[in-house]
PDB file of C-alpha atoms and ligand atoms in Angstrom:
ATOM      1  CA  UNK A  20     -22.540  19.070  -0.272  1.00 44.00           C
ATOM      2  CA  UNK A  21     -20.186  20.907  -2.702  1.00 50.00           C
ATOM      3  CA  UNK A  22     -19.637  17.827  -4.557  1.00 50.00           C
ATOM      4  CA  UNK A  23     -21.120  18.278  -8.192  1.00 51.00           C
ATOM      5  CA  UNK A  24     -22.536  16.442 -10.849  1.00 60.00           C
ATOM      6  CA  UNK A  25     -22.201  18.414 -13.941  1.00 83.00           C
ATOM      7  CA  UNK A  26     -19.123  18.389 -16.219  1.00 93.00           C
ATOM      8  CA  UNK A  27     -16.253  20.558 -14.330  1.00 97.00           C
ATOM      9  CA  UNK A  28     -14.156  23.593 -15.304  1.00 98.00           C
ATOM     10  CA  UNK A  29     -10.513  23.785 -14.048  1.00 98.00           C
ATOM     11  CA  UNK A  30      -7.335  25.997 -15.281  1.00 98.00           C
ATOM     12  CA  UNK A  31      -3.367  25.649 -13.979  1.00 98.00           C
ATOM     13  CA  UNK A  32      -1.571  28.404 -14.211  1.00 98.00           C
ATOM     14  CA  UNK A  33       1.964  28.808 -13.464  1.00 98.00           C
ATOM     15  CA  UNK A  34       5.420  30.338 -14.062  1.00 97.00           C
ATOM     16  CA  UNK A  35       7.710  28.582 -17.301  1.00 94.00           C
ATOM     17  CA  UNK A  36       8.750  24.660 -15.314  1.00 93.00           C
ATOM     18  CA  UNK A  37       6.326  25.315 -12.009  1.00 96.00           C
ATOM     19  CA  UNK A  38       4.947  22.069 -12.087  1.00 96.00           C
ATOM     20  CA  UNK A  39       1.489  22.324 -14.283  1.00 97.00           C
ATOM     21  CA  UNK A  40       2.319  19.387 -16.290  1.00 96.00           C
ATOM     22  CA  UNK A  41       3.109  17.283 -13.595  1.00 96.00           C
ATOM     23  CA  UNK A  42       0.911  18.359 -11.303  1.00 98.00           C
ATOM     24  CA  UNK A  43      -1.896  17.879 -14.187  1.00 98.00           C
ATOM     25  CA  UNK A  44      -1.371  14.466 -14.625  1.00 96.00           C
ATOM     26  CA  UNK A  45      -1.270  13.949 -10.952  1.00 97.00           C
ATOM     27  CA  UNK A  46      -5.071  15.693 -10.930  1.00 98.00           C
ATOM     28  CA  UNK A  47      -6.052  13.500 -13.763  1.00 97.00           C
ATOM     29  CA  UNK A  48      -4.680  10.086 -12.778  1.00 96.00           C
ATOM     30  CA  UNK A  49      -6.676  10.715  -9.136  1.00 97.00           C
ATOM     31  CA  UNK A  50      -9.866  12.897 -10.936  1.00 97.00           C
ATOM     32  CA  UNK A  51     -11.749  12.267 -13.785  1.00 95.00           C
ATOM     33  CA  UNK A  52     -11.343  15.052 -16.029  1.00 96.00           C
ATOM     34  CA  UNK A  53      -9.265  15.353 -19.639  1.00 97.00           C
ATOM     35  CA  UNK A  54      -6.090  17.140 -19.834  1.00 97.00           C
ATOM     36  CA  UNK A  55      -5.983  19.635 -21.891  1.00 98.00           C
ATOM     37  CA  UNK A  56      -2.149  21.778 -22.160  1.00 98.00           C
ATOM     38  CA  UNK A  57      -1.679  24.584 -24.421  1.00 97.00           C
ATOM     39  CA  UNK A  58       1.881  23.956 -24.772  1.00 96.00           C
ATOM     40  CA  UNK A  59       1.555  19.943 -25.750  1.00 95.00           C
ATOM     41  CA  UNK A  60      -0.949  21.191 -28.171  1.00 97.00           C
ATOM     42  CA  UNK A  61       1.414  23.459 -30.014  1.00 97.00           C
ATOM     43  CA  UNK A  62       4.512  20.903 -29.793  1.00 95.00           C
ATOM     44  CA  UNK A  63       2.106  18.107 -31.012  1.00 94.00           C
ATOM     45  CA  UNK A  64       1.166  20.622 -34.263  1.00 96.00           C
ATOM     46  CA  UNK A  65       4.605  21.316 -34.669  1.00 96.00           C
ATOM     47  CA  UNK A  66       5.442  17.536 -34.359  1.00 94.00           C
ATOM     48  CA  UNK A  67       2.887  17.040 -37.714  1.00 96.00           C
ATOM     49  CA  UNK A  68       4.198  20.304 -39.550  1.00 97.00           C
ATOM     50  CA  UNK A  69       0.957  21.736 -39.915  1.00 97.00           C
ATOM     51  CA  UNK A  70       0.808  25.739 -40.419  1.00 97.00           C
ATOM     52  CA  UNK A  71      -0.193  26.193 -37.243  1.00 96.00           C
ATOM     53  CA  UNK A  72       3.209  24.638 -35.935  1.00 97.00           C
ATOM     54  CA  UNK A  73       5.349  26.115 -38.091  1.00 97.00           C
ATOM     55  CA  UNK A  74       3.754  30.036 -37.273  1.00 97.00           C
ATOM     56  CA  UNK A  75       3.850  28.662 -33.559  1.00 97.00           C
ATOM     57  CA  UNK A  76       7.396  27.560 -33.515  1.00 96.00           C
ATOM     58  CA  UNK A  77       8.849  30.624 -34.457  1.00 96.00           C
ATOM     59  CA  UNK A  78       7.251  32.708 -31.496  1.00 96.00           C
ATOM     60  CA  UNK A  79       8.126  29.458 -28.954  1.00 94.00           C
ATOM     61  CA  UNK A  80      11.641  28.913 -29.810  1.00 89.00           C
ATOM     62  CA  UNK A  81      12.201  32.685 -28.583  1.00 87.00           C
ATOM     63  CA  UNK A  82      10.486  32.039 -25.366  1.00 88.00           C
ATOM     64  CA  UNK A  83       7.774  34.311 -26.804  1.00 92.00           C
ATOM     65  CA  UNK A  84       3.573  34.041 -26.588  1.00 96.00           C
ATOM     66  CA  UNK A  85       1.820  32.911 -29.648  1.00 98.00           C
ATOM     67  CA  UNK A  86      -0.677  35.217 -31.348  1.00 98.00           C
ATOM     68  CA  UNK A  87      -3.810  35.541 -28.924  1.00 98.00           C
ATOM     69  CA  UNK A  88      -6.083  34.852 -31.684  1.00 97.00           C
ATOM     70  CA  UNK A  89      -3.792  31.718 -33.091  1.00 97.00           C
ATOM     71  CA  UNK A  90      -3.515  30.178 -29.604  1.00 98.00           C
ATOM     72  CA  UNK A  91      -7.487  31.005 -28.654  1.00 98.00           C
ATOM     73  CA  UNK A  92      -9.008  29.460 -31.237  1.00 97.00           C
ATOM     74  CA  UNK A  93      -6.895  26.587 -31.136  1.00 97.00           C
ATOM     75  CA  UNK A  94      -7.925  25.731 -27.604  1.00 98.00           C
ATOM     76  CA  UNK A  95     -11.344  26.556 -28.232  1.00 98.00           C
ATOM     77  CA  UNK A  96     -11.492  24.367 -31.115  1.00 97.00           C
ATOM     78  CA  UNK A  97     -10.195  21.815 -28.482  1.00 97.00           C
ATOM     79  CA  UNK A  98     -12.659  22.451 -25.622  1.00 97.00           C
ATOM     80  CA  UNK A  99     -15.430  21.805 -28.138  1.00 96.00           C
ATOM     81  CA  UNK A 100     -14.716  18.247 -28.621  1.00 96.00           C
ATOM     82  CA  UNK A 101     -14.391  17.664 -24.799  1.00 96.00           C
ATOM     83  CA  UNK A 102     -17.219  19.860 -24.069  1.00 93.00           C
ATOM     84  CA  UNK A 103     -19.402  16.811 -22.298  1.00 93.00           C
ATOM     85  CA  UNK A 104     -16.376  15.833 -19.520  1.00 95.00           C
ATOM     86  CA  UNK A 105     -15.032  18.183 -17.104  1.00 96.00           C
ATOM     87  CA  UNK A 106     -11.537  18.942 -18.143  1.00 98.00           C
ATOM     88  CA  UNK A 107      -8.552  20.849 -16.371  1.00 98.00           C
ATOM     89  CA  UNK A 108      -6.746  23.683 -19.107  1.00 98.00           C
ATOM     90  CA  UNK A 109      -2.872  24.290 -18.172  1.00 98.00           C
ATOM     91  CA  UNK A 110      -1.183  27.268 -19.925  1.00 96.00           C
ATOM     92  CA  UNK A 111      -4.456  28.873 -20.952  1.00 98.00           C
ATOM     93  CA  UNK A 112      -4.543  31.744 -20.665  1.00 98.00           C
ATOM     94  CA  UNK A 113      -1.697  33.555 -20.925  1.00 98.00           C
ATOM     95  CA  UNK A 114      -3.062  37.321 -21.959  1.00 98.00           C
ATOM     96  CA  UNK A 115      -5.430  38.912 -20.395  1.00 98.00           C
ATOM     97  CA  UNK A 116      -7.015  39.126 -23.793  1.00 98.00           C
ATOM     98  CA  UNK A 117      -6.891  35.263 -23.890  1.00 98.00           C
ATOM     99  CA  UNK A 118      -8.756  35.202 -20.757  1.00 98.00           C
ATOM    100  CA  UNK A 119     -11.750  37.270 -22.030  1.00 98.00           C
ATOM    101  CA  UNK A 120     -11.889  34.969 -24.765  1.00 98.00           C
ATOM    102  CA  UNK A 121     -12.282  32.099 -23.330  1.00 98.00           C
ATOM    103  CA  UNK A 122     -15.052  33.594 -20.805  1.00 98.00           C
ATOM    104  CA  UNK A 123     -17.254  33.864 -23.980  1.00 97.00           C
ATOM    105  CA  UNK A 124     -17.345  30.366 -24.204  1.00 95.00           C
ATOM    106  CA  UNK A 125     -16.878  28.266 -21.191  1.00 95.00           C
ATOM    107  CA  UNK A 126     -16.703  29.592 -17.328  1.00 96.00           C
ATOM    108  CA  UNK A 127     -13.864  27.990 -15.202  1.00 98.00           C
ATOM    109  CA  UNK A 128     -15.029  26.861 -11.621  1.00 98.00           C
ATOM    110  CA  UNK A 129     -11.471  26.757 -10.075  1.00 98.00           C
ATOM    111  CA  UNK A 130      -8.188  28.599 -11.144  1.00 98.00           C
ATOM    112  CA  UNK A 131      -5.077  26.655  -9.420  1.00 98.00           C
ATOM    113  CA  UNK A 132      -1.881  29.393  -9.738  1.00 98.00           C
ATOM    114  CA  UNK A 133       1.156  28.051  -8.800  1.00 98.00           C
ATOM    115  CA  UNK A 134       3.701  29.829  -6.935  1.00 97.00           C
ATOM    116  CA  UNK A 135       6.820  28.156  -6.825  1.00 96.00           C
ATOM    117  CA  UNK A 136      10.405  30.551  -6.538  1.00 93.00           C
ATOM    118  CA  UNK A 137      12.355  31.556  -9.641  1.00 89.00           C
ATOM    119  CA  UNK A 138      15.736  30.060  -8.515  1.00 85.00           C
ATOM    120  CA  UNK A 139      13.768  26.955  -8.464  1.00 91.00           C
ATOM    121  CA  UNK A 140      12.445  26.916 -11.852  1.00 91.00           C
ATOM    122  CA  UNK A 141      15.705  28.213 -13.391  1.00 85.00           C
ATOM    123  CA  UNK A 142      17.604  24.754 -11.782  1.00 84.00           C
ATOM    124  CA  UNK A 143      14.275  22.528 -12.957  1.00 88.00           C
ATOM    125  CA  UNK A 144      14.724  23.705 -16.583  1.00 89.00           C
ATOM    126  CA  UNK A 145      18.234  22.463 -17.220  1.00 85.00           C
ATOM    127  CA  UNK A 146      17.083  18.609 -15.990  1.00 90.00           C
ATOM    128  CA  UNK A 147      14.230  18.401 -18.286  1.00 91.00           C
ATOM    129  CA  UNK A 148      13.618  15.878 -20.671  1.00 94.00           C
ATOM    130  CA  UNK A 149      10.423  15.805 -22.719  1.00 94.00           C
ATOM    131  CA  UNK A 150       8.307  12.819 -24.412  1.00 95.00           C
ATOM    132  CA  UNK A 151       6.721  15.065 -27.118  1.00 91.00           C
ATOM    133  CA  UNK A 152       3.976  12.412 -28.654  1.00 91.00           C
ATOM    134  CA  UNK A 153       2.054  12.427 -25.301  1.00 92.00           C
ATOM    135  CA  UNK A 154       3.780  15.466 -23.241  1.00 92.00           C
ATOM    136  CA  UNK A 155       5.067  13.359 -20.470  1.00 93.00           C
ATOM    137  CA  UNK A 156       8.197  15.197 -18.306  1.00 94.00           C
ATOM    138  CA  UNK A 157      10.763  13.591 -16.624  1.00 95.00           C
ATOM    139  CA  UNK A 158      13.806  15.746 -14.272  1.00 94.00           C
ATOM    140  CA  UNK A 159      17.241  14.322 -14.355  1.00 91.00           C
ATOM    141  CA  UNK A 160      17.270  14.639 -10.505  1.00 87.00           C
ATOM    142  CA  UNK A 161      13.759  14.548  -9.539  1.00 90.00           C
ATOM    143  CA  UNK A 162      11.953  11.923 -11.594  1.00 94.00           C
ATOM    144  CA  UNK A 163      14.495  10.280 -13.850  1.00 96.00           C
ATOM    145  CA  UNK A 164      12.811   8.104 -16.689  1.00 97.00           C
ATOM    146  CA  UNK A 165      14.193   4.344 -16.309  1.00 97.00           C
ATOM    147  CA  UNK A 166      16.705   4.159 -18.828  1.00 97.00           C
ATOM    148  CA  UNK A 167      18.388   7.663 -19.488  1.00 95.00           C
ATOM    149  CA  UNK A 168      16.930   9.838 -22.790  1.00 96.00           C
ATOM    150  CA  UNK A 169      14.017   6.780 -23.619  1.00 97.00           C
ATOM    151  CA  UNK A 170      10.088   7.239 -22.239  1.00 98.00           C
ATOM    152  CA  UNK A 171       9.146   4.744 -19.719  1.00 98.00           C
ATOM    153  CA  UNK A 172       5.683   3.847 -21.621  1.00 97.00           C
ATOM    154  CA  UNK A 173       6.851   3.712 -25.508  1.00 97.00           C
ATOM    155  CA  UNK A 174      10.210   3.360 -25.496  1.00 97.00           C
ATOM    156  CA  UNK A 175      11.151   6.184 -27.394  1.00 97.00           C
ATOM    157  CA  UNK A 176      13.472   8.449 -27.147  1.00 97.00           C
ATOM    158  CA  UNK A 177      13.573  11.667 -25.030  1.00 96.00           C
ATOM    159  CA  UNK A 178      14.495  14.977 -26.237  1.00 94.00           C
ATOM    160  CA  UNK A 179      15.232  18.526 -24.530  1.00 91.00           C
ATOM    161  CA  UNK A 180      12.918  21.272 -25.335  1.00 89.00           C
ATOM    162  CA  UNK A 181      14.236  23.906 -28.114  1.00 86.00           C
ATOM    163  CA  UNK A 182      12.474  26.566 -25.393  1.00 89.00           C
ATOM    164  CA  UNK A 183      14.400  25.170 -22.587  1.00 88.00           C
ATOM    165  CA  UNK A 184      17.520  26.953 -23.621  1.00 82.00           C
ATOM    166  CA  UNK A 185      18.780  29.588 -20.983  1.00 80.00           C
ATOM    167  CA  UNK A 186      17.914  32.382 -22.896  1.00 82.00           C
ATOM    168  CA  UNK A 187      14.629  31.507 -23.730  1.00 85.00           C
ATOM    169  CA  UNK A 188      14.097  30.091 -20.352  1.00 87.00           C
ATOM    170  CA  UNK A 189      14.814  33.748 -19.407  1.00 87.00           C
ATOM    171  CA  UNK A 190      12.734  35.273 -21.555  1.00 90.00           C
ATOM    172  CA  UNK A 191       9.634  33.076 -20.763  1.00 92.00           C
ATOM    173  CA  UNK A 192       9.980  33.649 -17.686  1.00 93.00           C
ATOM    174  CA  UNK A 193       9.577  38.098 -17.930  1.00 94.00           C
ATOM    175  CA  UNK A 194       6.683  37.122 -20.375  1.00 94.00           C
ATOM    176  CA  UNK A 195       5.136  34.993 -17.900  1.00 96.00           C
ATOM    177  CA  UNK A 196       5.863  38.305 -15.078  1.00 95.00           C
ATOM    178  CA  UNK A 197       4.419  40.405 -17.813  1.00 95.00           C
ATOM    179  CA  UNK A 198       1.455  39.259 -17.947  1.00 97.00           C
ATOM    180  CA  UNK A 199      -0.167  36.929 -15.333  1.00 97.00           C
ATOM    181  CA  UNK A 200      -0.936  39.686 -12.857  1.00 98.00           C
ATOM    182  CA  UNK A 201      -4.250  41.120 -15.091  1.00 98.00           C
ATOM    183  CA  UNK A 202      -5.195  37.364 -14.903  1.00 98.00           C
ATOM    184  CA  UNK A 203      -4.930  36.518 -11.455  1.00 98.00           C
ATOM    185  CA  UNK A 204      -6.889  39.761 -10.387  1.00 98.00           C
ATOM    186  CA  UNK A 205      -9.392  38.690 -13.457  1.00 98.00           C
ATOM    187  CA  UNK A 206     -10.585  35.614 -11.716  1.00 98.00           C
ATOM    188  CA  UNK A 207      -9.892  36.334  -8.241  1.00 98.00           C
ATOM    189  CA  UNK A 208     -12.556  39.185  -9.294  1.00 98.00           C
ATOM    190  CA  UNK A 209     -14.784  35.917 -10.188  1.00 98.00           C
ATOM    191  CA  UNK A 210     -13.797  34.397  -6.852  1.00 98.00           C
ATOM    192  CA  UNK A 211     -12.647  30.978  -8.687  1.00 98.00           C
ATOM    193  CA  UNK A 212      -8.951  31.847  -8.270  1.00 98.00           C
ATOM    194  CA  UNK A 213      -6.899  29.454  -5.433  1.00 98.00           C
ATOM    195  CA  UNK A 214      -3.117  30.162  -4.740  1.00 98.00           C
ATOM    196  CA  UNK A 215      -0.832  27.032  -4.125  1.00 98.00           C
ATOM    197  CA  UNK A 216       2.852  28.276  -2.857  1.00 98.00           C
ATOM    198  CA  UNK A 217       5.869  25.943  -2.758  1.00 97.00           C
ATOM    199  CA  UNK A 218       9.139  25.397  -3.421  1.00 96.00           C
ATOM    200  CA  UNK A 219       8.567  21.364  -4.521  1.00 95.00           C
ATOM    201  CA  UNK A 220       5.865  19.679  -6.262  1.00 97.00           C
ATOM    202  CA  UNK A 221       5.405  16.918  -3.702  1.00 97.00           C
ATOM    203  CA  UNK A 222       4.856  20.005  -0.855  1.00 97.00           C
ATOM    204  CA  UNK A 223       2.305  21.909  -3.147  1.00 98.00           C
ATOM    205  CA  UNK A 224       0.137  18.388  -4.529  1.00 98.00           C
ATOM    206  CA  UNK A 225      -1.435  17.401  -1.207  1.00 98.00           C
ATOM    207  CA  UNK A 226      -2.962  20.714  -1.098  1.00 98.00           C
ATOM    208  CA  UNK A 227      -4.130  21.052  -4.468  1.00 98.00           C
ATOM    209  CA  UNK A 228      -5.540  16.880  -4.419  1.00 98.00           C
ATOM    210  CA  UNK A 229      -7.251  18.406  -0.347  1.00 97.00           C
ATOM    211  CA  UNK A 230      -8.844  21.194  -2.435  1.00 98.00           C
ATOM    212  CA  UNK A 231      -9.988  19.398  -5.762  1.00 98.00           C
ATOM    213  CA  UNK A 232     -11.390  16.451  -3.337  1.00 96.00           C
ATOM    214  CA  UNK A 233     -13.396  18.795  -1.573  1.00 95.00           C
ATOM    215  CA  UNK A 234     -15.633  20.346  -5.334  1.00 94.00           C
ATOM    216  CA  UNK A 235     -15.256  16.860  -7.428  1.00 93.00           C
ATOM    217  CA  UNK A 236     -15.503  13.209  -6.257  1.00 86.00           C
ATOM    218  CA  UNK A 237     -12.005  11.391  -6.423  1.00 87.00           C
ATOM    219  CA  UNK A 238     -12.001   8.672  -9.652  1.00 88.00           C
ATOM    220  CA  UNK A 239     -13.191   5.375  -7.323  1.00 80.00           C
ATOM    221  CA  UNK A 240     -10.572   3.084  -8.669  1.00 63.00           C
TER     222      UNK A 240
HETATM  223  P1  G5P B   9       4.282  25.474 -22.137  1.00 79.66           P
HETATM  224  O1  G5P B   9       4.541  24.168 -22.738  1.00 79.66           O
HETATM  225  O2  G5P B   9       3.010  25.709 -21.435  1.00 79.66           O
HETATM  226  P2  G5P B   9       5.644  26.573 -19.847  1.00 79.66           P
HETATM  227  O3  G5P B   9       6.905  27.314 -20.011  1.00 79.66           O
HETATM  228  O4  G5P B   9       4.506  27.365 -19.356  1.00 79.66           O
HETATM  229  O5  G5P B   9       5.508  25.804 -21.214  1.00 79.66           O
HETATM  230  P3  G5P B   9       6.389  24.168 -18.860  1.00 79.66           P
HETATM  231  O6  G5P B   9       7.800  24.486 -19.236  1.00 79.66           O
HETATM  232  O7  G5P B   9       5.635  23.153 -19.661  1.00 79.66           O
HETATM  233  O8  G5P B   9       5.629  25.492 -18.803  1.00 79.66           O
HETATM  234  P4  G5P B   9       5.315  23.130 -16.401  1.00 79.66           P
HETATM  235  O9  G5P B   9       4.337  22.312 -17.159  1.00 79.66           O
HETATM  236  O10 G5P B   9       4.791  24.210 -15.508  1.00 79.66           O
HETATM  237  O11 G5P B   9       6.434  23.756 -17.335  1.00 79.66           O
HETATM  238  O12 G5P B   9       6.234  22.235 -15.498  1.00 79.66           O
HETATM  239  P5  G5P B   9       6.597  20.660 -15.592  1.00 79.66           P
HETATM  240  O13 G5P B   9       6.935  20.306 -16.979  1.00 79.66           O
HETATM  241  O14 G5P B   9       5.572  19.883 -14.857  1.00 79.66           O
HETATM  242  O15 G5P B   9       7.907  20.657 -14.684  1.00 79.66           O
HETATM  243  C1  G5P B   9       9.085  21.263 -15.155  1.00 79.66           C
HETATM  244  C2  G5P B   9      10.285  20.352 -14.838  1.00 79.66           C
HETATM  245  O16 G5P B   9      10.484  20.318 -13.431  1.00 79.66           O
HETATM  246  C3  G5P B   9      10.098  18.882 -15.259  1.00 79.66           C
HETATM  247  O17 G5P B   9      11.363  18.373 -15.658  1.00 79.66           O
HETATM  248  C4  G5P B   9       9.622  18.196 -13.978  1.00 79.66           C
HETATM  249  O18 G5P B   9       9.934  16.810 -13.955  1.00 79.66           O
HETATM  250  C5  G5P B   9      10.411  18.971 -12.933  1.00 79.66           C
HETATM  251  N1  G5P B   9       9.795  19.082 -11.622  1.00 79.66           N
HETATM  252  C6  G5P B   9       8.482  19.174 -11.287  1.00 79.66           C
HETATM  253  N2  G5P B   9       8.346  19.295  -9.958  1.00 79.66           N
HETATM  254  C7  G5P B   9       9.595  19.295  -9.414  1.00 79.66           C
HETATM  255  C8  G5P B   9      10.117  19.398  -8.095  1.00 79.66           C
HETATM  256  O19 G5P B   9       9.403  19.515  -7.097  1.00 79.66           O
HETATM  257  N3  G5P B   9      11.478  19.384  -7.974  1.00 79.66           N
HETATM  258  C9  G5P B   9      12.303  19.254  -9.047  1.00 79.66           C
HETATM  259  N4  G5P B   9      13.630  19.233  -8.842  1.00 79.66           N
HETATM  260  N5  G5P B   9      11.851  19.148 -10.323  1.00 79.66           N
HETATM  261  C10 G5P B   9      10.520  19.166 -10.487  1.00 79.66           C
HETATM  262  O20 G5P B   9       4.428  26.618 -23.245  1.00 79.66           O
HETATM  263  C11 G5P B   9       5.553  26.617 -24.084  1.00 79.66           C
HETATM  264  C12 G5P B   9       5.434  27.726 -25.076  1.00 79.66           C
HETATM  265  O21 G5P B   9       4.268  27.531 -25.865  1.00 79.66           O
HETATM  266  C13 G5P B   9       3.640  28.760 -26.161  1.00 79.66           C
HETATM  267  C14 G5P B   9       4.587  29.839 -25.647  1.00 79.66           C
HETATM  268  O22 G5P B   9       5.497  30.158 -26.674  1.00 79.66           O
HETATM  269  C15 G5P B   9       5.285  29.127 -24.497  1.00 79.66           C
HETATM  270  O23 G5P B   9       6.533  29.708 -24.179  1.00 79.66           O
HETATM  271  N6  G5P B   9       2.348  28.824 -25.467  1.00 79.66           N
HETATM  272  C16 G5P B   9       1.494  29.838 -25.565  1.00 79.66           C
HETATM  273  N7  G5P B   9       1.543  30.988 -26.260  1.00 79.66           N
HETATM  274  C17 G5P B   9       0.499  31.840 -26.142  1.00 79.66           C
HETATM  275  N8  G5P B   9      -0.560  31.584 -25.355  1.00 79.66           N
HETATM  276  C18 G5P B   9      -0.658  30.443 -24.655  1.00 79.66           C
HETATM  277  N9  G5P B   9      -1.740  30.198 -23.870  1.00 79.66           N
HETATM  278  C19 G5P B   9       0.394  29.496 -24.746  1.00 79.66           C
HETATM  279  N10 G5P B   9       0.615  28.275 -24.187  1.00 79.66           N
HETATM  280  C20 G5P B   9       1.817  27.893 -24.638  1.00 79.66           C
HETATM  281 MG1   MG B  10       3.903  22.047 -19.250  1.00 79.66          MG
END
């Protein structure tokens, strides 16, 4: 069968608020694989002030990439210490550039873009509230957390993303436009890519969890 033993390569990609994150920790609640966002990364350096967060702050707060070779070896860096489990990247890469990169190292087996409308993701953006210590998301309308502005698991408080700011929100969202074609046509070349189109994350996930179950086995608990 297609079902394989050996450790497992998967990347999400998708527009600014398309669903990776959520999605992501839908794949890796029902799949065993670590979860591995470029995004959580960065907030979580910026969160301990090291001088990777502060350089990476100043690009994110304008809605703007992060240095390719910043961003690359910071994920690679990461990849190494998961290297023996298969793991699923979200928001990596972003360039092109970044995409070459990583191919030097480690070669993904699936590619899961996400294709969700812009008038979508511009509403989603304004109802987001943000755990930043483990990266959870929560949507005002779509899943609220249990008591407004506090994180269902910890109990601490909730804050809106710095990036999630109209104008930045705009601006990620022509990087994002800018760039991902070069990508997609990258690893549809490798014939790993898979497009999921929806307008709602609960229409796109049964496809994605129908695809995933048919290359890795499902986690048995
Ligand atoms: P991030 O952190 O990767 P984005 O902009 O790519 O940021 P984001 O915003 O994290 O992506 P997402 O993970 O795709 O979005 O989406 P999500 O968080 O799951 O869902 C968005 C919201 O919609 C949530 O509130 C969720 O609850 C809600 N939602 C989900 N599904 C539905 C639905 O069906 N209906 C409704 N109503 N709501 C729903 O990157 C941030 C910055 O870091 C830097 C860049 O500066 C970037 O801008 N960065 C990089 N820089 C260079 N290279 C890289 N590789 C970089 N990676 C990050
Ligand atoms: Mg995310």
């Amino acid at each position: 069968s297609a079902i394989r033993a050996k450790a497992f390569r998967a990347i999400i990609l998708g527009a600014p608020a398309s669903g990776k994150g959520t999605i992501s920790s839908r794949i890796v609640r029902d799949f065993k694989m670590k979860h591995l966002s470029g995004g959580d990364l960065l907030r979580s350096q910026i969160s301990a002030k090291t001088d990777v967060g502060l350089l990476a702050k100043t690009f994110m707060d304008k809605g703007s990439l992060v240095p390719d070779d910043v961003m690359s070896t910071l994920i690679i860096n990461e990849l190494a210490l998961i290297k023996q489990h298969s793991w699923l990247l979200d928001g990596f890469p972003r360039t092109l550039k970044q995409a070459e990169i990583l191919h030097q190292q480690e070669h993904a087996d699936v590619v899961i873009s996400l294709d969700v409308p812009e008038e979508e993701i511009v509403q989603r953006v304004a109802g987001r509230w943000t755990h930043i210590s483990s990266g959870r998301v929560y949507n005002t309308e779509f899943n609220p957390p249990k008591v407004p502005g506090v994180d269902d698991v910890t109990g601490e408080k909730l804050i809106q993303r710095d990036d999630d700011k109209p104008e930045a929100v705009r601006k990620r969202l022509q990087t994002y436009e800018a760039n991902i074609k070069p990508i997609l046509d990258y690893y549809n070349h490798h014939g790993v890519l898979k497009l999921f189109e929806g307008r709602f994350t609960n229409e796109i996930w049964p496809k994605v969890h129908e695809f995933l179950s048919e290359k890795i086995p499902p986690k048995s608990n």
